Every structure is written in C-alpha cells, then in structure tokens.
CSV table of C-alpha atoms in Angstrom, one decimal:
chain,number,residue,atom,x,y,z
X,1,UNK,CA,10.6,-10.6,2.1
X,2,UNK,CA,11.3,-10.5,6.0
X,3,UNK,CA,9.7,-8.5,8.3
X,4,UNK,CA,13.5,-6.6,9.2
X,5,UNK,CA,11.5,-4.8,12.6
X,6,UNK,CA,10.7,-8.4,13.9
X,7,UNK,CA,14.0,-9.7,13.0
X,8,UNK,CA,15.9,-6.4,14.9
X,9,UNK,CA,13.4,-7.1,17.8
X,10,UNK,CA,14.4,-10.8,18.2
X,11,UNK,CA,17.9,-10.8,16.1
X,12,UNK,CA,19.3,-13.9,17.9
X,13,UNK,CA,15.9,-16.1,17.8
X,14,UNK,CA,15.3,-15.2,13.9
X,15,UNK,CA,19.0,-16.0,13.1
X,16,UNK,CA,19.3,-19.3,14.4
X,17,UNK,CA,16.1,-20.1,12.4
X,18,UNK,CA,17.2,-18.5,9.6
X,19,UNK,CA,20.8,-20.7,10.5
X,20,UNK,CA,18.4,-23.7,10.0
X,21,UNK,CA,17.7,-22.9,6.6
X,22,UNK,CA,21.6,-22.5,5.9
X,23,UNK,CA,21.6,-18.5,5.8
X,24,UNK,CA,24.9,-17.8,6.0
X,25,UNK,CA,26.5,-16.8,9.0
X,26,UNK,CA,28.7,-13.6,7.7
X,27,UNK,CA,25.3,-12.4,5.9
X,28,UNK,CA,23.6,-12.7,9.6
X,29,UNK,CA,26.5,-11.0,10.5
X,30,UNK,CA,26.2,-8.4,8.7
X,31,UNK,CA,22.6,-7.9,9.0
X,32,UNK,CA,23.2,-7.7,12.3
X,33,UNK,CA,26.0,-5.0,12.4
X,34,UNK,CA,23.7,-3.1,10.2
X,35,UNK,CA,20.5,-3.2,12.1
X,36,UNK,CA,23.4,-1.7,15.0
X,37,UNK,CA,24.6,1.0,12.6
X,38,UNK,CA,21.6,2.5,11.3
X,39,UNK,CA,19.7,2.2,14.7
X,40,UNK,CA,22.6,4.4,16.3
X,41,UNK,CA,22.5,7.0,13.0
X,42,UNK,CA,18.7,7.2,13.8
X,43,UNK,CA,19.3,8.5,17.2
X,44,UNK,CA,22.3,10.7,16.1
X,45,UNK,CA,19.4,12.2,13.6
X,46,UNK,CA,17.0,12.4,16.2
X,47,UNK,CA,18.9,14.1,18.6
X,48,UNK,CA,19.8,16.6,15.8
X,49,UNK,CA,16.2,17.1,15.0
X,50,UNK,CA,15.5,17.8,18.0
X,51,UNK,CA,18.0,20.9,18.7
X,52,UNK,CA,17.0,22.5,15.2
X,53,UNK,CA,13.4,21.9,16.3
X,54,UNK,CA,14.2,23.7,19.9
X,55,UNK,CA,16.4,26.5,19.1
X,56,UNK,CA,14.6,27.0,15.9
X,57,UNK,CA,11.9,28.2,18.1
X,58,UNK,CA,14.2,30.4,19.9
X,59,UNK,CA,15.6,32.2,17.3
X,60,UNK,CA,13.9,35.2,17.0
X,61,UNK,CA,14.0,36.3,20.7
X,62,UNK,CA,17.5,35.1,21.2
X,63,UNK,CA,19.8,37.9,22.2
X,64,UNK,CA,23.0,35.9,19.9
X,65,UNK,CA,20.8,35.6,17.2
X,66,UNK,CA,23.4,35.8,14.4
X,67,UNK,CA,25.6,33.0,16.5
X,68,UNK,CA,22.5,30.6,17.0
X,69,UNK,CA,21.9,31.4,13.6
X,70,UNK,CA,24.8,30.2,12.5
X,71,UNK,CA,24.7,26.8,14.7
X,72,UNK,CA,21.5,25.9,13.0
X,73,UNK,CA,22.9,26.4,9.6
X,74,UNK,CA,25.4,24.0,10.2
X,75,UNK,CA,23.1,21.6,12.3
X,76,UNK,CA,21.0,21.5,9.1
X,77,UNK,CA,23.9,20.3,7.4
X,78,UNK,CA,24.6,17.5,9.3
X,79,UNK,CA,20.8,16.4,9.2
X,80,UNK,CA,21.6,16.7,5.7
X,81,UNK,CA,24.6,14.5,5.5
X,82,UNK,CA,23.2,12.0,8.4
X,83,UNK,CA,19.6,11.6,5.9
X,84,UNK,CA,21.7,10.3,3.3
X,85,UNK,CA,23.5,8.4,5.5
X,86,UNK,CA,20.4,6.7,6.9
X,87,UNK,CA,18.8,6.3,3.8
X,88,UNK,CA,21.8,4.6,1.9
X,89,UNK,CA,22.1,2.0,5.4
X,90,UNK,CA,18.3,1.7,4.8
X,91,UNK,CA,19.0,0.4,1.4
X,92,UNK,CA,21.7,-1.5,2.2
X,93,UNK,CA,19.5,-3.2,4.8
X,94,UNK,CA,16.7,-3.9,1.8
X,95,UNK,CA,18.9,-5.2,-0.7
X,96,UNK,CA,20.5,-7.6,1.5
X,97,UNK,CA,17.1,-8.7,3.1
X,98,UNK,CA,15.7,-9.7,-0.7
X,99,UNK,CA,18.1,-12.4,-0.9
X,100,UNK,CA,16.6,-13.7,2.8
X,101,UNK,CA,15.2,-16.7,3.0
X,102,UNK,CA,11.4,-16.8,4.9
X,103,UNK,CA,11.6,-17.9,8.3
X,104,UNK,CA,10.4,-21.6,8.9
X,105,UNK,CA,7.5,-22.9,11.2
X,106,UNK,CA,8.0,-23.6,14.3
X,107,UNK,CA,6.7,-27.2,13.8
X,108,UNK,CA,9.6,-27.5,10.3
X,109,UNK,CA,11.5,-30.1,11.6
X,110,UNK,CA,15.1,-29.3,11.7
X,111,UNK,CA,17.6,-30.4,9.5
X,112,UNK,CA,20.5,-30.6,6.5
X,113,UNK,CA,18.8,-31.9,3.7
X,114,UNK,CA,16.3,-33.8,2.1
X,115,UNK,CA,17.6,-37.1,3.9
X,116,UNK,CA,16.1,-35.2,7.0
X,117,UNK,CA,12.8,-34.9,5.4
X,118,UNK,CA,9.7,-36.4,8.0
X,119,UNK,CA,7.4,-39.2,6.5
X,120,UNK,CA,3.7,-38.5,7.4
X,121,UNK,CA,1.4,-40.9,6.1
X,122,UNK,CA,1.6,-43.1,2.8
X,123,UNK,CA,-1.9,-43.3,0.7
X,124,UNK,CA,-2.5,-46.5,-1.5
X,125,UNK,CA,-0.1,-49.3,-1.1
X,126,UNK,CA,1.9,-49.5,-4.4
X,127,UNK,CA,0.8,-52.4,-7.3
X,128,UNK,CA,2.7,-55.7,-7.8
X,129,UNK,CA,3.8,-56.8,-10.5
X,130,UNK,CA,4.7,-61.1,-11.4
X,131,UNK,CA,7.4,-59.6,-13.7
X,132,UNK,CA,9.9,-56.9,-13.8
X,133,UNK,CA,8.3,-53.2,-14.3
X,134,UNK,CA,10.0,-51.4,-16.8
X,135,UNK,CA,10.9,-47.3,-16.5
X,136,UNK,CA,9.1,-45.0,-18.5
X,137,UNK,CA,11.6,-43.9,-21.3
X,138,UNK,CA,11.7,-47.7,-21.8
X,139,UNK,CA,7.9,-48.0,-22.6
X,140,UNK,CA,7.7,-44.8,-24.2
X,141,UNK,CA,10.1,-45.9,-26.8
X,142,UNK,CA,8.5,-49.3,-27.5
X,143,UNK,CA,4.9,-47.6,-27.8
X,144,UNK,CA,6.2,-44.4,-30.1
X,145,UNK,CA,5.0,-42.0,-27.0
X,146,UNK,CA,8.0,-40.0,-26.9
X,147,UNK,CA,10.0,-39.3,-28.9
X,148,UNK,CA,13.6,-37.9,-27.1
X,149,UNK,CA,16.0,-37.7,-30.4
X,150,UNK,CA,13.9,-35.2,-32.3
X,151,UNK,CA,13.5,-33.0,-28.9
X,152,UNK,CA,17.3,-32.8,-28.7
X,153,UNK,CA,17.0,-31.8,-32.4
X,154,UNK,CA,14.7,-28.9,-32.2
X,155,UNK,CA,16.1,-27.5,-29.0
X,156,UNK,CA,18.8,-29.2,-26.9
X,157,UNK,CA,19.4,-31.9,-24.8
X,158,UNK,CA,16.3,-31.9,-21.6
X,159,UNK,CA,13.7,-31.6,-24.0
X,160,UNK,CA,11.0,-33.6,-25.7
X,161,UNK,CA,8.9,-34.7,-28.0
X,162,UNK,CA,5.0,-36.4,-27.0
X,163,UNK,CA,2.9,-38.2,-29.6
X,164,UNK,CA,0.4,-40.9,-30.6
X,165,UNK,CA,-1.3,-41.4,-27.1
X,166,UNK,CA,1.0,-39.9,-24.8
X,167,UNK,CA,0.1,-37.0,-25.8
X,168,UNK,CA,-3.4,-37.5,-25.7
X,169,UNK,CA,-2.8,-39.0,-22.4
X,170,UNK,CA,-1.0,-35.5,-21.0
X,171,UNK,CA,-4.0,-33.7,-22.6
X,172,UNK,CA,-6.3,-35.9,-20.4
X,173,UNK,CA,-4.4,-35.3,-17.4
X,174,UNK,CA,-4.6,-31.3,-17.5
X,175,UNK,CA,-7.8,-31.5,-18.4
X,176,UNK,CA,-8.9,-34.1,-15.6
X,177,UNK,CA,-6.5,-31.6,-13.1
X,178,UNK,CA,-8.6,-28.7,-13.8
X,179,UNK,CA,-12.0,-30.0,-13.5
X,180,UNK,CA,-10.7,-31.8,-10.1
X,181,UNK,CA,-9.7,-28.5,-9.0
X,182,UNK,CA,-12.8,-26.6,-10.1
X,183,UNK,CA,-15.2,-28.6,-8.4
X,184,UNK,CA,-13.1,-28.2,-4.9
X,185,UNK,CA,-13.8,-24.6,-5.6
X,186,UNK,CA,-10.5,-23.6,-7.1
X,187,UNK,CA,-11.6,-21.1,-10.5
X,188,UNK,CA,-9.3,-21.0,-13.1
X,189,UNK,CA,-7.6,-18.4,-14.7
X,190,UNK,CA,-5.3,-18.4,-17.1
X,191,UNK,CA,-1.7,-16.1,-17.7
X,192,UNK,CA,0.9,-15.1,-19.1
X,193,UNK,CA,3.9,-17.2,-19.1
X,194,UNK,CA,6.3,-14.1,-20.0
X,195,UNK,CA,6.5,-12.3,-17.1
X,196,UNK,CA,8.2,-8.9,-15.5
X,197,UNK,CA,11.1,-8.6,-13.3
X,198,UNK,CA,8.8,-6.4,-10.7
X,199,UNK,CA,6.7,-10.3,-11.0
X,200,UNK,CA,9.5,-12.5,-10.3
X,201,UNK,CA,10.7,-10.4,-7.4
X,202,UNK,CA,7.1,-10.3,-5.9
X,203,UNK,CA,7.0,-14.3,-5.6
X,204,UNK,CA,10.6,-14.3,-4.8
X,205,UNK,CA,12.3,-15.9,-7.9
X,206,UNK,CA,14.1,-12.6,-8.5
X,207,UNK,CA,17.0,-11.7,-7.6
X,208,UNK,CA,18.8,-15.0,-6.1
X,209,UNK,CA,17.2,-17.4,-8.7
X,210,UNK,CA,18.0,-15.4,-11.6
X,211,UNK,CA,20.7,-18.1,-13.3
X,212,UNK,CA,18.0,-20.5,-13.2
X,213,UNK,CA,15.6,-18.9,-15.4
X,214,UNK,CA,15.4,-17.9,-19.0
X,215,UNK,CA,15.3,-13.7,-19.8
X,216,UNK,CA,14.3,-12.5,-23.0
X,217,UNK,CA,17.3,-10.7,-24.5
X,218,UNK,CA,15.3,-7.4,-25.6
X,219,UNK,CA,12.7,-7.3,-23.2
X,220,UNK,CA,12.1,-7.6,-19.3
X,221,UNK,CA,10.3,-10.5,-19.5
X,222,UNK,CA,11.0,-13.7,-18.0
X,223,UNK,CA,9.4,-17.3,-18.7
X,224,UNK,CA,7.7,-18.4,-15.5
X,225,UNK,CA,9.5,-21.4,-14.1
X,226,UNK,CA,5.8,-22.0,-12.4
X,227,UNK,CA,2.2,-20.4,-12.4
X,228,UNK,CA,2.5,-19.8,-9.3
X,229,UNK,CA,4.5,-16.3,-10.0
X,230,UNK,CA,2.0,-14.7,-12.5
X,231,UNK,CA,-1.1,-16.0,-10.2
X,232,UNK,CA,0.2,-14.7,-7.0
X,233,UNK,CA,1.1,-11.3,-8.6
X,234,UNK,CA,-2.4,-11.1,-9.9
X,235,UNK,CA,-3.0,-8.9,-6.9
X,236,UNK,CA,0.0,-7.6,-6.3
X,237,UNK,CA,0.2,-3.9,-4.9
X,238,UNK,CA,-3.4,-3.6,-4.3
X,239,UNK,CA,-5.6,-3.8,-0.9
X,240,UNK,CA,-8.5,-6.5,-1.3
X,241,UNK,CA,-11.8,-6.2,0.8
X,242,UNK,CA,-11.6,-8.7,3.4
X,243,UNK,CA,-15.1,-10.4,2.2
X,244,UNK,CA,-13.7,-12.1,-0.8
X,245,UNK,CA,-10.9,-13.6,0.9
X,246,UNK,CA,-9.1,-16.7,0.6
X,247,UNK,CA,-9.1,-16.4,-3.0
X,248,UNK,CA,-8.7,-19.9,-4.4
X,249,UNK,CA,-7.4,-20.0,-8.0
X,250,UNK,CA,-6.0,-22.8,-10.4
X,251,UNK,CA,-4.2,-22.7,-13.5
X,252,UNK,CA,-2.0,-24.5,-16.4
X,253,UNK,CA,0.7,-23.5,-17.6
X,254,UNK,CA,4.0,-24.5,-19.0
X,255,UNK,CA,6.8,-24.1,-17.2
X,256,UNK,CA,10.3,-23.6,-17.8
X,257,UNK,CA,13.8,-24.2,-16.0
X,258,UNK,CA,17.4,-24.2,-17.0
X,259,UNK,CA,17.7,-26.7,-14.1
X,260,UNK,CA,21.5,-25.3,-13.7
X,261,UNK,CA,22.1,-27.1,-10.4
X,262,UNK,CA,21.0,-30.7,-11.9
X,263,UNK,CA,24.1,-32.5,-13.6
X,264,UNK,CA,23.9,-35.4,-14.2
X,265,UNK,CA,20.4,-36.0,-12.4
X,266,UNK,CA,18.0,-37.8,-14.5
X,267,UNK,CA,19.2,-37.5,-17.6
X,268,UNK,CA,17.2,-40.4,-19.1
X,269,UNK,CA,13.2,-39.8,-19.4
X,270,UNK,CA,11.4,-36.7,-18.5
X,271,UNK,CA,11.3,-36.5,-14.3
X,272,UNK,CA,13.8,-33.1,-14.7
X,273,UNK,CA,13.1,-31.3,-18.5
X,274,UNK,CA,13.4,-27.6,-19.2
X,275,UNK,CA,10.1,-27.2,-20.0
X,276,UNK,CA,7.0,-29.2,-18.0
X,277,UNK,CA,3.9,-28.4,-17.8
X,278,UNK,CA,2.0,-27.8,-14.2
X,279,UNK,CA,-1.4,-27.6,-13.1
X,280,UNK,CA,-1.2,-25.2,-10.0
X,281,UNK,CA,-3.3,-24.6,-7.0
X,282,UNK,CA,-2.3,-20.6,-5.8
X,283,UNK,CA,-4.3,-19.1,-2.5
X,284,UNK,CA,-4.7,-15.8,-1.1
X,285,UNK,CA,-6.1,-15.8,2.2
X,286,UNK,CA,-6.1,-13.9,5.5
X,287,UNK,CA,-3.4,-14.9,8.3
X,288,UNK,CA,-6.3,-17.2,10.5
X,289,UNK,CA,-7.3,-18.8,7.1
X,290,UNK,CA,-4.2,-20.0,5.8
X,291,UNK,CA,-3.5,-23.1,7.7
X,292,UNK,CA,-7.2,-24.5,7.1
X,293,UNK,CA,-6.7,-23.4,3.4
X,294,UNK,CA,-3.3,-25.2,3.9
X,295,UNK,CA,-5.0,-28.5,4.4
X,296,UNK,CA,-7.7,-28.0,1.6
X,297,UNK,CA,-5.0,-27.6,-1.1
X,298,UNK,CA,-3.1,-30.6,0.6
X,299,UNK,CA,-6.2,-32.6,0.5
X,300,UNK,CA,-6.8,-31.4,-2.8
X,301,UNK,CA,-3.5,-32.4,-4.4
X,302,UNK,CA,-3.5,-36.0,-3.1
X,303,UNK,CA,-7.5,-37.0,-3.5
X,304,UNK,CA,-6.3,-36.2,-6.9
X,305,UNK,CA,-3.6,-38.7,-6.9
X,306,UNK,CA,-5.8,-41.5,-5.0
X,307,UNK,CA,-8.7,-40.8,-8.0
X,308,UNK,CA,-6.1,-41.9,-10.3
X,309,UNK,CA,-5.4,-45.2,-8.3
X,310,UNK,CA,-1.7,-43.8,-7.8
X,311,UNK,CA,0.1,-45.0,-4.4
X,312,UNK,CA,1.8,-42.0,-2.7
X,313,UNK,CA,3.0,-40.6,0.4
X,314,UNK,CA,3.5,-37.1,2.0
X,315,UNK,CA,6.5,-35.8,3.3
X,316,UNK,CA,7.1,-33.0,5.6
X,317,UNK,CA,10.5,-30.8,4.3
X,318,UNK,CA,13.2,-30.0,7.0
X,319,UNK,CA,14.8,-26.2,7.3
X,320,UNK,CA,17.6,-27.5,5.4
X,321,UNK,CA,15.3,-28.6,2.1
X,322,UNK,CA,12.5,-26.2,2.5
X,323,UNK,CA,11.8,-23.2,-0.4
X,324,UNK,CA,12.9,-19.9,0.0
X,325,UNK,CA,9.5,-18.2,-0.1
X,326,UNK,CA,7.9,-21.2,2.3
X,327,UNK,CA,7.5,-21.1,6.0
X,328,UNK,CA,6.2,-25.0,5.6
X,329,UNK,CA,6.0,-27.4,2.7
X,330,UNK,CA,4.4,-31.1,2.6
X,331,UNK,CA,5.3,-32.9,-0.3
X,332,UNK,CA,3.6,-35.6,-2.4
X,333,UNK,CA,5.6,-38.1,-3.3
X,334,UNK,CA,4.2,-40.6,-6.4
X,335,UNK,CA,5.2,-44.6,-6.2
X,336,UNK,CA,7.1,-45.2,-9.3
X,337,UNK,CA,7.7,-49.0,-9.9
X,338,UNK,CA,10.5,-48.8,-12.6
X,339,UNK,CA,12.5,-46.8,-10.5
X,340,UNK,CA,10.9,-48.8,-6.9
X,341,UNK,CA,11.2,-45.4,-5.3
X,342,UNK,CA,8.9,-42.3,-4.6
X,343,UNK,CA,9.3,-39.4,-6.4
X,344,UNK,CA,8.7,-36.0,-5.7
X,345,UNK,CA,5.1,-35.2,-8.0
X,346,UNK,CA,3.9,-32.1,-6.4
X,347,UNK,CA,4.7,-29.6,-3.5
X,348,UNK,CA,2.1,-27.7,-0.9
X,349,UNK,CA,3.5,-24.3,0.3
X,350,UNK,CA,2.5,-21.8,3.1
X,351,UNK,CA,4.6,-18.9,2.4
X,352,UNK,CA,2.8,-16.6,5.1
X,353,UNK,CA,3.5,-12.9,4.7
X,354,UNK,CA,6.5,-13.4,2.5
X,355,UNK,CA,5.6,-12.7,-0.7
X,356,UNK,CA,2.8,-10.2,0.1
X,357,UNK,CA,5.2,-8.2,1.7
X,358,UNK,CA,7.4,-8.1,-1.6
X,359,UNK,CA,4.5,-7.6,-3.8
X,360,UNK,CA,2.8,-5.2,-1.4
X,361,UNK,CA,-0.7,-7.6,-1.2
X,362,UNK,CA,-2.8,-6.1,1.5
X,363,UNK,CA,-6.6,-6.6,2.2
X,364,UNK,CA,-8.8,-4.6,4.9
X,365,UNK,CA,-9.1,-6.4,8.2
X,366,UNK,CA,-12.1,-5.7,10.8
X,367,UNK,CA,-10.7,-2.9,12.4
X,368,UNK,CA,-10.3,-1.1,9.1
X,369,UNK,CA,-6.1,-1.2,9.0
X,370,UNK,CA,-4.6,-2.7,5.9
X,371,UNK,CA,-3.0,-5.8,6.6
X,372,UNK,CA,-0.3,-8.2,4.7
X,373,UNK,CA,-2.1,-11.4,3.3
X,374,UNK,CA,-0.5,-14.9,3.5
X,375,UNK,CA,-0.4,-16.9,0.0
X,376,UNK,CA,-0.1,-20.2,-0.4
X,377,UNK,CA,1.1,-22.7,-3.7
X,378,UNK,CA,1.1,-26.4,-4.4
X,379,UNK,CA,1.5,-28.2,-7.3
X,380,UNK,CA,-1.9,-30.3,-8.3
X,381,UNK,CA,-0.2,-31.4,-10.2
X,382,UNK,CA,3.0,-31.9,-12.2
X,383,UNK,CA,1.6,-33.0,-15.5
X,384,UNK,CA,4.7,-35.0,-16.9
X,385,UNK,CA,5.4,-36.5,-13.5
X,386,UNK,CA,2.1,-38.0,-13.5
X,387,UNK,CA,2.2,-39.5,-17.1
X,388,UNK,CA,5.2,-40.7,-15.9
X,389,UNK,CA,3.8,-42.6,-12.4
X,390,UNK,CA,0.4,-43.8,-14.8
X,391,UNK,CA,2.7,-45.7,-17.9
X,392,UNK,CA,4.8,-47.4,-14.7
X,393,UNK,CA,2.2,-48.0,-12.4
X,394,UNK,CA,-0.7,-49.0,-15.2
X,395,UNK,CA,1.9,-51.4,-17.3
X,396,UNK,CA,1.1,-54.4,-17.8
X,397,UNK,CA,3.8,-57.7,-18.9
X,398,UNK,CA,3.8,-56.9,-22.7
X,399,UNK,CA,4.6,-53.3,-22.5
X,400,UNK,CA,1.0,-51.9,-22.9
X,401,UNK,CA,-0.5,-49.1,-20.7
X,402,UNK,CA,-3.7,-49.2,-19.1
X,403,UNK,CA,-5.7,-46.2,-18.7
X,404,UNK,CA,-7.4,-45.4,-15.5
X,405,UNK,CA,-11.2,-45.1,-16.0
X,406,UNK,CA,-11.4,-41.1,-14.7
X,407,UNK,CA,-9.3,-40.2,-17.6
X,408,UNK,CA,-11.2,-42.6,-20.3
X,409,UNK,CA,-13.8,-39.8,-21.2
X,410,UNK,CA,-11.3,-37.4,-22.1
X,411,UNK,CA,-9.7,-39.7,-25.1
C-alpha cells in the first residue's frame, strides 16, 4: 500500500509515476480531489476544536454563560458531524489507495509493455542442434511423460498429468532447487497453500486480483497463486528486532491460477497451467539491505540456471509490465529451442515498503522507532518451466532426454 502522506506531499511527481504504470487518470483524479477535500475538513475540524477548547475554558467565569453555553453545545455538534465526515473521506481515501499500484524506481525504465522491457546481459549461449529441436508437448508425448488427455479428464482443460520420468525429473528439480537455495543461506519453511483474505491483501493479491484466484466456497480461504503470499505474511503485524534482519527464507509449494486474462496463450504444453509448482526465494530485510539482498536473490536464481547448463538472459521490466506490489523486477528468461525464443522462467522483485505497510511488518531500528521493512520475492524457480527448458535444451535427434549430471543423484 502507498504511503498516501508522501503521495499528498508530492501529488504531481507520484502521479506521473504512478501514470507510468498505467494508473488511471480519473482514479489520480480523484485521489487528488480527495486528498483536497479531507485536508480542508481537517482544518474546518481544527478550527472548531480550537473554539470549544478556548471558550470551554471560559465558561465558568463568563458573564453570558447560558449563551456561550449554548454555542458550545452546538459547536460540539458540528465536531460531531465534521468526525464522521473526516473519517468516512479517510476511508474513502484507504479503500481507493488498496487498489494502487507501488510506485516504480527511479532507474524502471519507462514504458507500455513488455515490448519495452531492457535486456541486461544473456548467460550461456544457447545449444545447437544438426536437426530440428522439437517442443516439449511433442517429446513428452513420444516418451509417456505427460500425459494432457487424462488431466482434462480429472479437472478441466490447463491441467496435467506427469509420469514415468518426468515426474521423477520434476521431483529432482524441487529437490535440487531447495538444496541450491539452502546452501546460499536461504532456510526453508514450509506453508499453507489455503490462505486468508487478511493474507492475500497483505502481499497485495487482494482485492484487485481477486477474479484470478480460486476462493473456497464455505470458507475464507484462498489457494495461494505463489509462496510468496503465505511467506511474506509469516510476520505480518508484528515488530522484529532489528538483529535478525534480512530474513532469507525458501519454499515449495504449488501454486494455482485461473489465468483469466490468458486466452488463447499457450494452450499446447504446460508454460501457462492452473496449477504449477514454484520453488520461491521471499526476503525481509531492512530499507539499506534490500538492494544488496536484491542482488543475492538475482544471483541466486540464475547460478541456479547456469548449474543446470541452461542458456538465459535477464531482463529489466518497464513501468508499463512491472507487478503491482514491485518497485523493480529483473526477470530470467530460459532459452527454449523448440519454441527459438526466451521464455519468462522466474521473476526477482523489490517491493520496498509496499507490502509491509499492508500487512503492518515493522522491526526496531537503532534509534528505537519502529520502522516499515522492505520484502523482496523471486521465483528460483518455476518448477514446470524448467522441465520444460531441460527436455528442449537436453534433446537429442531421436527424441531422448539427457539429464544434467547435478540432478543425476536425485533419480
């Protein structure tokens, strides 16, 4: 959630930032005709404060008592009236502010969309092949790895089935993601993936994403769409000691997504299912630590990819593609040969004081004064997405799929 005192202090700068990441204009508008309204009832209210304060005082030797009595009585109406009035502008204020995006980095390059996106390095240089790679769905059918038509079955189209070795093979991956993780001094927890409302609201899911998640019909419980939401909110509305900070966690889970904006976008294979599973790097760190922790989990994410022998690159989002919780994200992107394109395989996130300040996640700085933390989120990584790069990138003429030797142990 936005700081709504720094956006009043510097309306016009915040706005055209917030313009960047395609807030609309009337909403700014409004905002801004609020942030006028209520600051103008405020001083009404203090100025009749400040006469029931003054002749309160003066009452009891006032020679019109009865007439200064009266005055005040209805002066204490009006406070009355102009405390609701204030409150219910204050509310107003909040509820419009949770569906604000966080306000980008100054170094977020500008832009629409993802065709905007900045290149920052590639790692690896892709394989080559002396025949024609073939698409995962292709070689999971010819090796019995997946099976799509029984997925449908069970649940509906965007879902799967893994066997025979692609299974094991996912198995090895989360397995091989954790103990990456844990010995760059990430500790693992595990959660819940049913979570609360007063959860999906702290990491920001809640209340703009709700149409892309799935609610329990009796309950308020949510499936996580990443681990990211039950992680963060491990410490939500509680002040940590300053000593044990950044807290550096990791953590599998499945994840699930009605992916309602998608149509039509990858319908064959499993890049975009409703359920995926993630292994997820999640931060909490003070304000001066969160752009070295930053880099760690960047680092972290694509050593990860280069111990698996997988070519990728990393991509800095514009304002127009970037989160709504983040202030900055880098993207990995994987080499995929079937498809001769990168694709998106895991996503690096500062979200500063954005979701602390909706899930109230303060720690005790050196001066003693509570203070919001910043929390941080990256993917290390999406597990399907990388079974996905290893059968087209470890493929060899005949269809088979070679395993890369970090992973062999785990078969």
């Amino acid at each position: 959630m936005l700081d709504l005192k720094l956006l009043q202090k510097d309306f016009e700068l915040l706005s055209q930032k917030l313009k960047n990441k395609k807030v609309d204009e009337s909403l700014l508008k409004i905002l801004s005709e609020l942030f006028t309204k209520l600051k103008n009832e405020k001083a009404n209210l203090e100025d009749l404060q400040a006469f029931q304060n003054k002749f309160s005082k003066e009452l009891a030797t006032s020679p019109n008592k009865q007439e200064l009595k009266a005055k005040l009585s209805e002066n204490k109406a009006k406070i009355s009236a102009l405390n609701q009035k204030v409150n219910e502008l204050q509310n107003e204020l909040e509820e419009i502010s949770h569906s604000i995006p966080n306000i980008p980095d100054d170094n977020v390059p500008v832009g629409e969309d993802e065709n905007e996106n900045v290149e920052l390095k590639k790692v690896l240089t892709p394989p080559s092949f002396d025949f024609e790679p073939k698409e995962h769905f292709d070689l999971a059918s010819k090796l019995d790895w997946i099976d799509f038509v029984r997925g449908v079955k069970i649940s509906q189209s965007r879902f799967c089935v893994l066997k025979n070795e692609g299974a094991l093979l996912n198995r090895a991956l989360v397995n091989y993601m954790i103990d990456f993780n844990r010995k760059r001094g990430f500790e693992l927890v595990n959660v819940p993936f049913l979570v609360s409302s007063n959860t999906m609201f702290g990491t920001g899911q809640l209340p703009k994403f709700k149409e892309d998640m799935y609610k329990t019909q009796d309950e308020d419980l949510y499936l996580i769409s990443t681990s990211e939401i039950p992680v963060t909110n491990l410490y939500a509305d509680e002040i940590l000691r300053g000593e044990i900070l950044p807290l550096k966690m990791t953590c599998y889970s499945a994840c699930f997504r009605k992916e309602a904006g998608s149509a039509g976008r990858d319908t064959r294979g499993i890049i975009r299912q409703h359920q995926f599973e993630k292994v997820e790097l999640v931060s909490v760190t003070k304000p001066q630590q969160s752009d070295e922790v930053f880099e760690q989990m960047l680092s972290c994410a694509s050593d990860l990819l280069s111990s698996l022998g997988l070519a990728h690159r990393h991509l800095m989002l514009c304002t127009g593609d970037l989160g709504f919780s983040a202030a900055k994200t880098i993207d990995l992107e994987v080499w995929l040969p079937g498809q001769n394109k990168y694709r998106e395989i895991s996503s690096v996130s500062n979200c500063r004081d954005f979701q602390a300040r909706r899930a109230k996640i303060r720690y005790k700085n050196e001066q003693g004064k509570n203070e919001l933390v910043h929390t941080l989120n990256g993917s290390s990584l999406a597990v399907g997405r990388t079974l996905v790069a290893i059968m087209e990138n470890y493929q060899d003429k005949d269809g088979k799929i070679h395993i890369p030797d970090v992973l062999r142990k785990y078969f």
